[in-house]
Amino acid sequence: MLDASESKSVDVVIVGAGFAGLHMLWKVRQIGLTGRIIEAEADTGGCWYANRYPGARCDVESVTYSYSFSDEVEREWQWSERYPPQAEIQRYLAFVADRLDLRRDIEFSARVEQALFDAATGRWTVICANGSVYSTHILILAVGPLTIPKMPDIPGAESFKGQSYHTARWPREGANLAGKRVGLIGTGSSGTQLMPAVADLVEKLSVFIRTPNYVLPARNRELTTADRAYWESHKAELKAKARRMEVAGGGDVLSFESLRDIRALDIATLTEEERQEVMETCWQAGGPAPLIFAFANVYTDPAVNEIVSRFIISKIADTITDPVLLETLTPTGYPFLAKRPCVADGYYESFLKASVEAINVRANPIVRIVPNGIELRDGHVVPLDVIVYASGFDAMTGSLFAIDIRGRDGVRLADTWQAGPLTYLGVAVHDFPNMFILGGPGSPSVITNVVPTNEFQVDFLGDLIAQTYLRGVDLVEADADAQARWVQHCQDRAAQTLFDRADSWYIGANVPGKPRVVLPYTGGTIAYQAACAASAEKGFEGFVRSDAAAMSG
Ligand code: NAP
């Protein structure tokens, strides 16, 4: 562990010990530079450290939600389930940190508060809340796209006399919900996973539903010997496939295999009966990928999307027969995938339990939180012992703005991005020399399987670092014109999708005052990787290089 009392000088500071940060540290060492990870939490894991609510698991298959860069790690780690639970992912990342001897270069429990660029020296000063100060040549932000919890703007939350928890800040020691009257605000990915996991524990679970989601069954299960044998014998091919799949769920290679012949069909060539058959097969396979990939253009063509949306709504109606409950749970007014789809086993079925009530807060909104519960517009107070906020995140920019980042001439990143994020290839920002971002806005990040997408970015940055800094270049940053063209390209691609058809965190709509901009790059991983490769082939075109002396002089 590092001594917090003195300022430390390293080649590369990486903020965050999640998937991206750990791999980046390994890469930095491979290149021959010194690196340190600074991590706010007490251990590795990133979002998987913090999001330890009951039922938390990844909705991308474990075998592809895994690193590929280390043969040792691949050989020695075995996943137990198709979709990995939070605790197992955290164990995996701890295993990686130990196996690759990464911990000696990680400072835990150190929250970075400021990162200041000094043009005279060409170095960044990184200041942590615990007093640690680092001087570094290169600053890499691996802070995670979904890190800063967003509490709902409901008055009176502080007056509540019971316990309150946010899913993204779940206590390490757990929360006792047994026999309690629990209110759940939020039915996105977190809320829909938590709900079936606690429905049988509690005395009463009151689920406050504002915008119902399209919730797909995961059909999670233990991995079988046959799964493992199949994975081992097709690993290279399946990993390559996962790495190039365009959207989230693109890691579902196990279920996908049985569906190979129905992938990306042209819906226009199928009869109604054939379409239903394809969608039913996808639904039975479970997970997000089959339905997302079954038909071409589901993300971009409203007619195709509507067919899939209607199918999912029909499946909800198969389980929920009560018309009032069905209305509360049926997504309307926005297409499938405009919000991130949720994947949870037993979600709709849980509403049939006597212990669970669904409260339609579109029809009867929450007006305030009172000491003993949640008050609705009609004056009814839902009595509660515990409130669980599964209310989401200030996504993609929140974790970057949580640090006071100042680039050239003291310019603040938060000010530069006031109208929306400005990046080149999602990794570099003009006026912020030697600062790079992993998994950030302007990159495919959250709409893809983030693990292989992050690995691609780590490799790309590794090459960039090796071919510039190691050859004597002091400063690298995004060229202003290249950045403007990339931002325009991101907006053009986003305009071809259905993402602006819903108020989601993808476009910042869940945070008042946040500019309404599609945050991730929506052109797909293939186009993204091609753009990065084209830059690299031309000597990292779009990045400007200079030396510190020239700049300060
Ligand atoms: P989210 O998708 O943003 O959902 C937040 C929920 O809180 C929504 O249902 C929202 O309703 C509700 N809400 C917020 N304020 C409210 C208010 N004042 N009154 C009533 N309802 C309110 O957040 P999340 O579920 O934490 O998921 C965020 C992202 O994290 C996911 O999309 C996913 O990318 C990631 N995640 C992934 C996994 C995984 O399996 N890999 C698991 C969990 C999370 P409205 O929609 O009406 O605003």
Coordinates of C-alpha atoms and ligand atoms in Angstrom, one line a residue:
M1 CA 0.0 0.0 0.0
L2 CA 1.3 3.5 -0.7
D3 CA 2.1 6.0 2.0
A4 CA -0.5 8.7 2.0
S5 CA 1.7 11.3 3.6
E6 CA 3.9 12.2 0.6
S7 CA 3.4 13.3 -3.0
K8 CA 4.2 10.6 -5.4
S9 CA 5.5 10.9 -9.0
V10 CA 4.5 8.3 -11.6
D11 CA 4.2 8.1 -15.4
V12 CA 0.6 7.3 -15.4
V13 CA -2.2 7.8 -12.9
I14 CA -5.4 5.7 -13.5
V15 CA -8.5 6.7 -11.6
G16 CA -10.7 3.7 -10.9
A17 CA -10.0 0.0 -10.1
G18 CA -12.8 -1.6 -12.2
F19 CA -12.5 -3.6 -15.3
A20 CA -11.0 -0.8 -17.4
G21 CA -8.6 0.5 -14.8
L22 CA -7.1 -2.8 -13.8
H23 CA -6.4 -3.8 -17.4
M24 CA -5.0 -0.3 -18.1
L25 CA -2.5 -0.7 -15.2
W26 CA -1.4 -4.0 -16.6
K27 CA -0.9 -2.4 -20.0
V28 CA 1.1 0.5 -18.6
R29 CA 3.4 -1.9 -17.0
Q30 CA 3.8 -3.9 -20.2
I31 CA 4.8 -0.8 -22.0
G32 CA 7.5 -0.2 -19.4
L33 CA 6.0 2.8 -17.6
T34 CA 5.1 3.2 -13.9
G35 CA 1.4 3.4 -13.1
R36 CA -0.8 3.8 -10.0
I37 CA -4.5 3.3 -9.7
I38 CA -6.3 5.5 -7.3
E39 CA -9.6 4.0 -6.2
A40 CA -12.2 5.7 -4.0
E41 CA -13.6 2.4 -2.6
A42 CA -11.8 -0.1 -0.3
D43 CA -11.3 -2.8 -2.9
T44 CA -11.3 -3.6 -6.6
G45 CA -14.5 -3.9 -8.6
G46 CA -15.6 -0.5 -9.7
C47 CA -19.4 -0.5 -10.2
W48 CA -19.5 -4.1 -9.0
Y49 CA -18.0 -3.1 -5.7
A50 CA -20.8 -0.5 -5.1
N51 CA -23.8 -2.2 -6.6
R52 CA -24.3 -5.0 -4.2
Y53 CA -28.0 -4.9 -3.9
P54 CA -29.9 -8.2 -3.6
G55 CA -30.3 -9.8 -7.0
A56 CA -27.5 -7.7 -8.6
R57 CA -26.0 -9.6 -11.6
C58 CA -24.6 -8.8 -15.0
D59 CA -27.0 -9.2 -17.9
V60 CA -24.2 -10.1 -20.3
E61 CA -23.1 -13.7 -20.2
S62 CA -20.2 -14.4 -17.9
V63 CA -18.0 -16.0 -20.5
T64 CA -17.8 -12.9 -22.6
Y65 CA -18.1 -10.4 -19.7
S66 CA -14.5 -11.4 -19.0
Y67 CA -11.0 -10.3 -19.9
S68 CA -9.2 -11.7 -22.9
F69 CA -5.9 -10.1 -22.4
S70 CA -4.4 -12.5 -19.9
D71 CA -3.9 -16.2 -20.7
E72 CA -3.3 -17.0 -17.0
V73 CA -6.6 -15.3 -15.9
E74 CA -8.5 -17.2 -18.6
R75 CA -7.0 -20.5 -17.8
E76 CA -7.5 -20.3 -14.1
W77 CA -10.9 -18.7 -13.7
Q78 CA -14.2 -20.5 -14.1
W79 CA -17.6 -18.8 -14.0
S80 CA -20.4 -20.6 -12.2
E81 CA -23.5 -19.2 -13.9
R82 CA -24.6 -18.0 -17.3
Y83 CA -25.2 -14.5 -15.9
P84 CA -22.7 -13.7 -13.2
P85 CA -23.9 -12.4 -9.8
Q86 CA -22.3 -9.3 -8.4
A87 CA -20.3 -11.1 -5.7
E88 CA -18.7 -13.4 -8.3
I89 CA -17.7 -10.5 -10.6
Q90 CA -16.2 -8.8 -7.6
R91 CA -14.3 -12.0 -6.7
Y92 CA -13.1 -12.2 -10.3
L93 CA -11.7 -8.7 -10.3
A94 CA -10.0 -9.3 -7.0
F95 CA -8.6 -12.6 -8.4
V96 CA -7.3 -10.7 -11.4
A97 CA -5.7 -8.0 -9.2
D98 CA -3.9 -10.7 -7.2
R99 CA -3.0 -13.0 -10.0
L100 CA -1.4 -10.1 -12.0
D101 CA 0.1 -8.6 -8.9
L102 CA -1.7 -5.3 -9.5
R103 CA -2.4 -4.4 -5.9
R104 CA 1.0 -3.0 -5.1
D105 CA 0.2 -0.2 -7.4
I106 CA -3.3 0.6 -6.2
E107 CA -4.1 3.1 -3.5
F108 CA -7.6 2.2 -2.2
S109 CA -10.0 4.4 -0.2
A110 CA -8.6 7.5 -1.9
R111 CA -11.2 9.6 -3.7
V112 CA -9.7 11.9 -6.4
E113 CA -11.1 15.4 -5.9
Q114 CA -9.0 17.5 -8.3
A115 CA -6.8 16.9 -11.3
L116 CA -4.9 20.0 -12.4
F117 CA -2.8 20.3 -15.6
D118 CA 0.3 22.5 -15.4
A119 CA 1.4 23.7 -18.8
A120 CA 4.9 24.7 -17.6
T121 CA 5.8 21.1 -16.6
G122 CA 3.4 19.2 -18.8
R123 CA 2.2 17.2 -15.8
W124 CA -1.0 16.7 -13.9
T125 CA -1.3 17.1 -10.2
V126 CA -3.9 14.7 -8.8
I127 CA -5.3 15.5 -5.3
C128 CA -7.2 13.0 -3.2
A129 CA -9.6 13.6 -0.3
N130 CA -7.4 11.5 2.0
G131 CA -4.5 13.9 1.4
S132 CA -2.6 11.8 -1.2
V133 CA -1.1 13.9 -4.0
Y134 CA 0.3 12.5 -7.2
S135 CA 2.3 14.1 -10.0
T136 CA 1.8 12.3 -13.2
H137 CA 2.6 12.7 -16.9
I138 CA -0.5 10.9 -18.1
L139 CA -3.9 10.9 -16.5
I140 CA -6.4 8.1 -17.4
L141 CA -9.9 8.3 -16.2
A142 CA -11.5 4.9 -15.8
V143 CA -14.1 6.2 -13.4
G144 CA -17.0 4.2 -14.9
P145 CA -20.0 5.4 -16.8
L146 CA -22.5 4.5 -14.1
T147 CA -20.9 5.6 -10.9
I148 CA -22.7 8.6 -9.4
P149 CA -26.1 7.7 -8.0
K150 CA -29.0 9.9 -8.8
M151 CA -31.5 10.4 -6.0
P152 CA -35.0 11.2 -7.2
D153 CA -36.1 14.8 -6.7
I154 CA -38.8 14.0 -4.1
P155 CA -39.2 16.5 -1.2
G156 CA -39.0 15.2 2.3
A157 CA -36.5 12.3 1.8
E158 CA -34.5 13.5 4.9
S159 CA -37.6 13.4 7.1
F160 CA -38.1 9.6 6.6
K161 CA -37.7 7.8 10.0
G162 CA -37.0 4.4 8.5
Q163 CA -33.9 3.1 6.7
S164 CA -33.1 4.4 3.2
Y165 CA -30.8 2.7 0.7
H166 CA -29.7 3.5 -2.9
T167 CA -29.0 0.3 -4.9
A168 CA -25.7 1.8 -6.1
R169 CA -24.5 2.4 -2.5
W170 CA -25.7 -0.8 -0.9
P171 CA -24.1 -1.3 2.5
R172 CA -21.2 -3.9 2.6
E173 CA -22.8 -5.6 5.6
G174 CA -26.1 -5.9 3.7
A175 CA -29.5 -4.4 4.6
N176 CA -32.1 -6.2 6.7
L177 CA -35.3 -6.2 4.7
A178 CA -36.8 -9.4 6.3
G179 CA -40.3 -8.9 7.6
K180 CA -40.2 -5.2 6.7
R181 CA -42.5 -3.0 4.7
V182 CA -40.3 -1.9 1.8
G183 CA -40.9 0.7 -0.8
L184 CA -39.0 0.4 -4.1
I185 CA -38.6 3.6 -6.2
G186 CA -37.3 2.7 -9.7
T187 CA -37.9 -0.2 -12.0
G188 CA -34.9 0.0 -14.4
S189 CA -32.2 -2.7 -14.5
S190 CA -31.4 -2.4 -10.8
G191 CA -35.0 -2.3 -9.5
T192 CA -36.2 -5.1 -11.7
Q193 CA -33.4 -7.3 -10.5
L194 CA -33.8 -6.4 -6.9
M195 CA -37.6 -6.8 -6.8
P196 CA -37.8 -10.6 -7.3
A197 CA -34.9 -11.2 -5.0
V198 CA -36.6 -9.6 -2.0
A199 CA -40.3 -10.2 -2.7
D200 CA -40.4 -13.3 -0.5
L201 CA -38.3 -11.8 2.3
V202 CA -40.3 -8.8 3.1
E203 CA -43.6 -8.3 4.8
K204 CA -44.8 -6.1 2.0
L205 CA -43.0 -4.7 -1.1
S206 CA -44.6 -1.6 -2.6
V207 CA -43.2 -1.0 -6.0
F208 CA -43.6 2.6 -7.2
I209 CA -43.8 2.4 -11.0
R210 CA -43.5 5.5 -13.2
T211 CA -42.3 4.4 -16.6
P212 CA -42.7 0.7 -17.1
N213 CA -39.8 -1.0 -18.8
Y214 CA -39.5 -3.8 -21.3
V215 CA -38.2 -6.5 -19.0
L216 CA -36.9 -9.6 -20.7
P217 CA -36.3 -13.0 -18.9
A218 CA -32.7 -13.8 -18.3
R219 CA -33.2 -17.6 -17.9
N220 CA -30.1 -17.6 -15.8
R221 CA -28.7 -21.1 -14.9
E222 CA -25.6 -22.8 -13.7
L223 CA -23.1 -23.3 -16.5
T224 CA -23.1 -27.0 -17.5
T225 CA -20.2 -29.2 -18.5
A226 CA -21.5 -29.0 -22.1
D227 CA -21.5 -25.1 -21.9
R228 CA -17.9 -25.2 -20.8
A229 CA -16.8 -27.7 -23.4
Y230 CA -18.6 -25.7 -26.1
W231 CA -17.0 -22.4 -24.9
E232 CA -13.5 -24.0 -24.7
S233 CA -13.7 -25.5 -28.2
H234 CA -15.1 -22.3 -29.9
K235 CA -13.5 -19.7 -27.6
A236 CA -11.5 -17.8 -30.2
E237 CA -14.4 -17.6 -32.6
L238 CA -16.9 -16.7 -29.9
K239 CA -14.7 -14.0 -28.4
A240 CA -14.1 -12.4 -31.7
K241 CA -17.9 -12.4 -32.2
A242 CA -18.5 -10.9 -28.8
R243 CA -15.9 -8.2 -29.4
R244 CA -17.5 -7.1 -32.6
M245 CA -21.2 -7.4 -31.5
E246 CA -22.7 -4.0 -31.9
V247 CA -24.8 -3.5 -28.8
A248 CA -25.3 -4.5 -25.2
G249 CA -26.2 -8.1 -24.9
G250 CA -23.7 -8.8 -27.6
G251 CA -21.9 -11.1 -25.2
D252 CA -24.7 -13.7 -25.2
V253 CA -22.8 -16.3 -27.3
L254 CA -24.0 -19.3 -25.4
S255 CA -27.7 -18.8 -26.0
F256 CA -27.0 -17.3 -29.4
E257 CA -25.5 -20.4 -30.8
S258 CA -28.8 -22.2 -31.0
L259 CA -30.2 -19.2 -32.7
R260 CA -27.6 -18.7 -35.3
D261 CA -29.9 -19.2 -38.2
I262 CA -32.4 -16.6 -37.1
R263 CA -30.0 -13.8 -36.5
A264 CA -30.6 -10.4 -38.2
L265 CA -33.4 -11.6 -40.4
D266 CA -35.1 -9.2 -42.7
I267 CA -38.5 -9.0 -41.1
A268 CA -40.1 -8.1 -44.4
T269 CA -39.4 -11.5 -45.8
L270 CA -41.2 -13.4 -43.0
T271 CA -44.9 -14.2 -42.6
E272 CA -46.6 -13.1 -39.4
E273 CA -46.5 -16.7 -38.2
E274 CA -42.8 -17.0 -38.9
R275 CA -42.0 -13.7 -37.0
Q276 CA -43.9 -14.9 -34.0
E277 CA -42.1 -18.2 -34.1
V278 CA -38.7 -16.4 -34.2
M279 CA -39.5 -14.1 -31.4
E280 CA -40.9 -16.9 -29.3
T281 CA -37.6 -18.8 -29.7
C282 CA -35.7 -15.8 -28.7
W283 CA -37.9 -15.2 -25.7
Q284 CA -37.4 -18.8 -24.6
A285 CA -33.6 -18.5 -25.0
G286 CA -33.6 -15.7 -22.5
G287 CA -31.2 -12.8 -22.2
P288 CA -31.2 -9.6 -24.2
A289 CA -29.3 -10.6 -27.2
P290 CA -31.7 -12.9 -29.1
L291 CA -34.5 -10.4 -29.4
I292 CA -32.2 -7.5 -30.1
F293 CA -30.4 -9.3 -32.8
A294 CA -33.1 -11.4 -34.3
F295 CA -34.2 -8.8 -36.8
A296 CA -32.1 -6.3 -38.7
N297 CA -32.6 -2.6 -37.9
V298 CA -34.6 -3.0 -34.7
Y299 CA -32.6 0.0 -33.3
T300 CA -33.3 2.2 -36.3
D301 CA -36.5 1.2 -38.1
P302 CA -39.7 2.1 -36.2
A303 CA -41.8 -0.5 -38.0
V304 CA -39.4 -3.4 -37.1
N305 CA -39.1 -2.1 -33.6
E306 CA -42.9 -1.9 -33.1
I307 CA -43.2 -5.6 -34.0
V308 CA -40.8 -6.6 -31.4
S309 CA -42.2 -4.1 -28.8
R310 CA -45.7 -5.5 -29.3
F311 CA -44.4 -9.0 -28.9
I312 CA -42.9 -8.2 -25.6
I313 CA -46.0 -6.4 -24.4
S314 CA -48.0 -9.6 -25.4
K315 CA -45.6 -11.7 -23.2
I316 CA -46.3 -9.4 -20.3
A317 CA -50.0 -9.9 -20.8
D318 CA -49.5 -13.6 -20.8
T319 CA -48.3 -13.4 -17.1
I320 CA -50.3 -10.4 -15.9
T321 CA -54.0 -11.0 -16.5
D322 CA -55.4 -8.3 -14.1
P323 CA -56.2 -5.3 -16.4
V324 CA -55.3 -2.6 -13.9
L325 CA -52.0 -4.3 -13.0
L326 CA -51.3 -4.8 -16.7
E327 CA -51.8 -1.2 -17.4
T328 CA -49.4 -0.3 -14.6
L329 CA -46.7 -2.6 -16.0
T330 CA -47.1 -2.1 -19.8
P331 CA -44.5 0.1 -21.5
T332 CA -46.2 2.6 -23.7
G333 CA -45.2 5.6 -25.7
Y334 CA -41.7 4.7 -26.4
P335 CA -40.0 1.9 -28.4
F336 CA -38.1 -1.1 -27.1
L337 CA -34.4 -0.2 -26.7
A338 CA -34.9 3.6 -26.5
K339 CA -34.4 3.0 -22.8
R340 CA -31.9 0.3 -21.9
P341 CA -33.8 -3.0 -21.8
C342 CA -34.0 -4.7 -18.4
V343 CA -33.2 -8.4 -18.0
A344 CA -34.5 -10.1 -14.9
D345 CA -36.0 -13.5 -14.0
G346 CA -39.3 -13.5 -12.2
Y347 CA -40.0 -9.8 -12.4
Y348 CA -43.6 -10.0 -13.8
E349 CA -44.3 -13.2 -11.8
S350 CA -43.4 -11.4 -8.5
F351 CA -46.3 -9.0 -8.9
L352 CA -48.6 -12.0 -8.5
K353 CA -47.5 -12.6 -5.0
A354 CA -49.6 -11.4 -2.1
S355 CA -46.6 -9.6 -0.6
V356 CA -46.2 -7.3 -3.6
E357 CA -48.2 -4.3 -4.6
A358 CA -47.6 -2.2 -7.8
I359 CA -48.3 1.5 -7.4
N360 CA -48.9 3.4 -10.6
V361 CA -47.2 6.7 -10.0
R362 CA -48.0 8.0 -13.5
A363 CA -51.6 8.0 -12.5
N364 CA -51.1 8.9 -8.9
P365 CA -47.7 10.5 -8.5
I366 CA -45.5 10.6 -5.4
V367 CA -45.8 14.1 -3.9
R368 CA -43.5 13.8 -0.9
I369 CA -41.7 11.5 1.5
V370 CA -43.0 11.7 5.1
P371 CA -41.6 10.3 8.3
N372 CA -43.6 7.1 8.0
G373 CA -43.7 6.5 4.3
I374 CA -44.4 7.9 0.8
E375 CA -47.4 10.2 0.2
L376 CA -49.2 10.1 -3.1
R377 CA -51.2 12.8 -4.9
D378 CA -54.5 11.4 -3.7
G379 CA -53.3 11.9 -0.1
H380 CA -52.7 8.2 0.6
V381 CA -49.5 7.5 2.6
V382 CA -47.9 4.2 1.8
P383 CA -46.6 3.1 5.2
L384 CA -42.9 2.0 5.0
D385 CA -40.0 0.8 7.2
V386 CA -37.5 1.0 4.4
I387 CA -37.2 2.9 1.1
V388 CA -35.0 1.5 -1.6
Y389 CA -34.0 4.0 -4.3
A390 CA -33.2 2.2 -7.5
S391 CA -33.3 5.6 -9.2
G392 CA -30.3 5.4 -11.4
F393 CA -27.2 7.4 -12.1
D394 CA -25.9 10.7 -13.4
A395 CA -24.5 8.7 -16.2
M396 CA -21.3 9.0 -18.2
T397 CA -20.5 12.6 -17.3
G398 CA -21.4 12.6 -13.6
S399 CA -18.4 10.5 -12.6
L400 CA -16.0 12.8 -14.6
F401 CA -17.6 16.0 -13.3
A402 CA -17.3 14.6 -9.7
I403 CA -13.6 15.4 -10.1
D404 CA -12.6 19.0 -10.5
I405 CA -10.6 18.5 -13.7
R406 CA -8.8 21.5 -15.1
G407 CA -6.9 21.5 -18.3
R408 CA -4.9 24.1 -20.2
D409 CA -5.2 27.6 -18.7
G410 CA -7.3 26.2 -15.9
V411 CA -10.3 25.5 -18.1
R412 CA -12.7 23.1 -16.3
L413 CA -13.9 20.0 -18.0
A414 CA -17.5 20.6 -16.7
D415 CA -17.5 24.1 -18.3
T416 CA -16.1 22.9 -21.6
W417 CA -18.8 20.2 -21.8
Q418 CA -21.6 22.5 -20.6
A419 CA -23.6 21.8 -23.8
G420 CA -22.6 18.1 -24.0
P421 CA -19.5 16.1 -24.0
L422 CA -16.8 16.9 -26.6
T423 CA -14.3 14.2 -27.3
Y424 CA -12.2 12.7 -30.1
L425 CA -13.0 9.0 -30.4
G426 CA -14.4 9.2 -26.9
V427 CA -10.9 9.0 -25.4
A428 CA -9.3 12.5 -25.7
V429 CA -10.4 16.1 -25.2
H430 CA -9.0 19.2 -26.7
D431 CA -7.4 21.5 -24.1
F432 CA -6.8 18.5 -21.8
P433 CA -3.4 17.3 -22.8
N434 CA -2.3 13.8 -21.7
M435 CA -5.7 13.1 -20.3
F436 CA -7.6 10.1 -21.6
I437 CA -11.0 8.5 -20.8
L438 CA -12.0 4.9 -20.9
G439 CA -15.6 3.9 -21.3
G440 CA -16.7 7.5 -21.6
P441 CA -19.1 9.6 -23.7
G442 CA -18.4 9.5 -27.4
S443 CA -17.4 5.9 -27.2
P444 CA -19.6 2.8 -27.6
S445 CA -19.3 2.0 -23.8
V446 CA -22.6 1.3 -22.2
I447 CA -24.5 0.3 -25.3
T448 CA -22.1 -2.5 -25.9
N449 CA -20.6 -5.4 -23.9
V450 CA -18.3 -3.0 -22.0
V451 CA -15.6 -5.5 -21.1
P452 CA -14.4 -6.2 -24.7
T453 CA -15.1 -2.6 -25.6
N454 CA -12.9 -1.4 -22.8
E455 CA -10.2 -3.9 -23.8
F456 CA -10.2 -2.4 -27.3
Q457 CA -9.7 1.1 -25.8
V458 CA -7.0 0.0 -23.5
D459 CA -5.1 -1.5 -26.4
F460 CA -5.6 1.6 -28.5
L461 CA -4.4 3.9 -25.7
G462 CA -1.5 1.5 -25.0
D463 CA -0.4 1.8 -28.7
L464 CA -0.9 5.6 -28.6
I465 CA 1.2 5.9 -25.5
A466 CA 4.0 3.6 -26.8
Q467 CA 4.2 5.4 -30.1
T468 CA 4.2 8.9 -28.8
Y469 CA 5.5 9.3 -25.2
L470 CA 8.0 6.6 -25.6
R471 CA 9.4 8.4 -28.6
G472 CA 9.9 11.6 -26.7
V473 CA 6.6 13.4 -27.2
D474 CA 5.6 15.3 -24.1
L475 CA 2.0 16.2 -24.8
V476 CA -0.8 14.5 -26.7
E477 CA -4.4 15.8 -27.0
A478 CA -7.3 15.9 -29.4
D479 CA -7.0 18.1 -32.3
A480 CA -9.8 20.7 -32.2
D481 CA -11.0 20.0 -35.7
A482 CA -10.8 16.2 -35.4
Q483 CA -12.8 16.5 -32.2
A484 CA -15.5 18.7 -33.8
R485 CA -15.8 16.2 -36.7
W486 CA -16.1 13.2 -34.2
V487 CA -18.8 15.0 -32.2
Q488 CA -20.7 15.8 -35.3
H489 CA -20.4 12.1 -36.4
C490 CA -21.7 11.0 -33.0
Q491 CA -24.7 13.2 -33.4
D492 CA -25.3 12.1 -37.0
R493 CA -25.3 8.5 -36.0
A494 CA -27.5 9.1 -32.9
A495 CA -30.0 10.9 -35.1
Q496 CA -30.4 7.6 -37.1
T497 CA -31.5 5.7 -34.0
L498 CA -34.5 5.7 -31.7
F499 CA -32.7 6.8 -28.6
D500 CA -34.3 10.2 -28.5
R501 CA -37.8 8.6 -28.3
A502 CA -37.6 8.1 -24.5
D503 CA -36.5 10.1 -21.6
S504 CA -33.5 8.0 -20.5
W505 CA -30.1 8.3 -18.9
Y506 CA -28.6 7.6 -22.4
I507 CA -29.6 11.1 -23.3
G508 CA -29.2 12.7 -19.8
A509 CA -33.0 13.1 -19.4
N510 CA -33.0 11.8 -15.8
V511 CA -30.9 14.6 -14.5
P512 CA -32.6 18.1 -14.4
G513 CA -30.5 20.6 -16.4
K514 CA -28.3 18.1 -18.1
P515 CA -28.1 18.8 -21.9
R516 CA -30.2 16.3 -23.9
V517 CA -27.5 14.6 -26.0
V518 CA -27.1 11.0 -26.8
L519 CA -24.0 10.2 -24.6
P520 CA -22.5 7.0 -26.0
Y521 CA -21.4 6.5 -29.6
T522 CA -24.2 4.7 -31.3
G523 CA -22.5 3.8 -34.6
G524 CA -21.6 0.4 -33.3
T525 CA -18.3 -1.2 -32.3
I526 CA -17.3 -2.1 -35.8
A527 CA -17.5 1.5 -37.0
Y528 CA -15.9 2.7 -33.8
Q529 CA -13.0 0.3 -34.0
A530 CA -12.5 1.2 -37.7
A531 CA -12.3 4.9 -36.8
C532 CA -9.7 4.2 -34.1
A533 CA -7.7 1.9 -36.4
A534 CA -7.8 4.5 -39.2
S535 CA -6.4 7.1 -36.8
A536 CA -3.7 4.7 -35.6
E537 CA -2.7 3.7 -39.1
K538 CA -2.0 7.3 -40.0
G539 CA 0.2 7.8 -37.0
F540 CA -2.7 8.7 -34.7
E541 CA -4.3 11.2 -36.9
G542 CA -6.5 13.6 -35.0
F543 CA -4.2 13.8 -32.0
V544 CA -1.9 16.7 -31.7
R545 CA 1.6 16.3 -30.2
S546 CA 3.9 18.9 -28.8
D547 CA 6.4 19.3 -26.1
A548 CA 5.8 21.0 -22.8
A549 CA 8.6 23.5 -23.2
A550 CA 7.2 24.7 -26.6
M551 CA 3.8 25.0 -25.1
S552 CA 4.8 27.0 -22.0
G553 CA 7.2 29.1 -23.9
Ligands
NAP1 P1 -32.4 3.6 -14.4 O1 -32.5 2.6 -15.5 O2 -32.1 5.0 -14.7 O3 -33.8 3.5 -13.6 C1 -34.2 4.5 -12.7 C2 -35.6 4.2 -12.2 O4 -36.0 5.1 -11.2 C3 -36.6 4.4 -13.4 O5 -37.6 3.4 -13.3 C4 -37.2 5.8 -13.1 O6 -38.4 6.1 -13.6 C5 -37.2 5.7 -11.6 N1 -37.3 7.0 -10.9 C6 -36.4 8.0 -10.8 N2 -36.9 9.0 -10.2 C7 -38.2 8.7 -9.9 C8 -39.2 9.4 -9.2 N3 -39.0 10.7 -8.7 N4 -40.4 8.8 -9.1 C9 -40.6 7.5 -9.5 N5 -39.7 6.8 -10.2 C10 -38.5 7.4 -10.3 O7 -31.4 3.1 -13.2 P2 -30.9 1.6 -12.9 O8 -32.0 0.7 -12.8 O9 -30.0 1.7 -11.7 O10 -30.0 1.2 -14.2 C11 -29.1 2.2 -14.7 C12 -28.2 1.4 -15.7 O11 -27.3 0.7 -14.9 C13 -28.9 0.4 -16.5 O12 -29.6 0.9 -17.6 C14 -27.7 -0.5 -16.9 O13 -27.0 0.1 -17.9 C15 -26.9 -0.5 -15.6 N6 -27.2 -1.7 -14.9 C16 -26.8 -2.9 -15.4 C17 -27.1 -4.0 -14.8 C18 -26.6 -5.3 -15.5 O14 -27.2 -6.3 -15.4 N7 -25.6 -5.3 -16.2 C19 -27.8 -4.0 -13.6 C20 -28.1 -2.8 -13.0 C21 -27.9 -1.6 -13.7 P3 -38.5 6.9 -15.0 O15 -38.1 5.9 -16.0 O16 -39.9 7.2 -15.1 O17 -37.6 8.0 -14.9

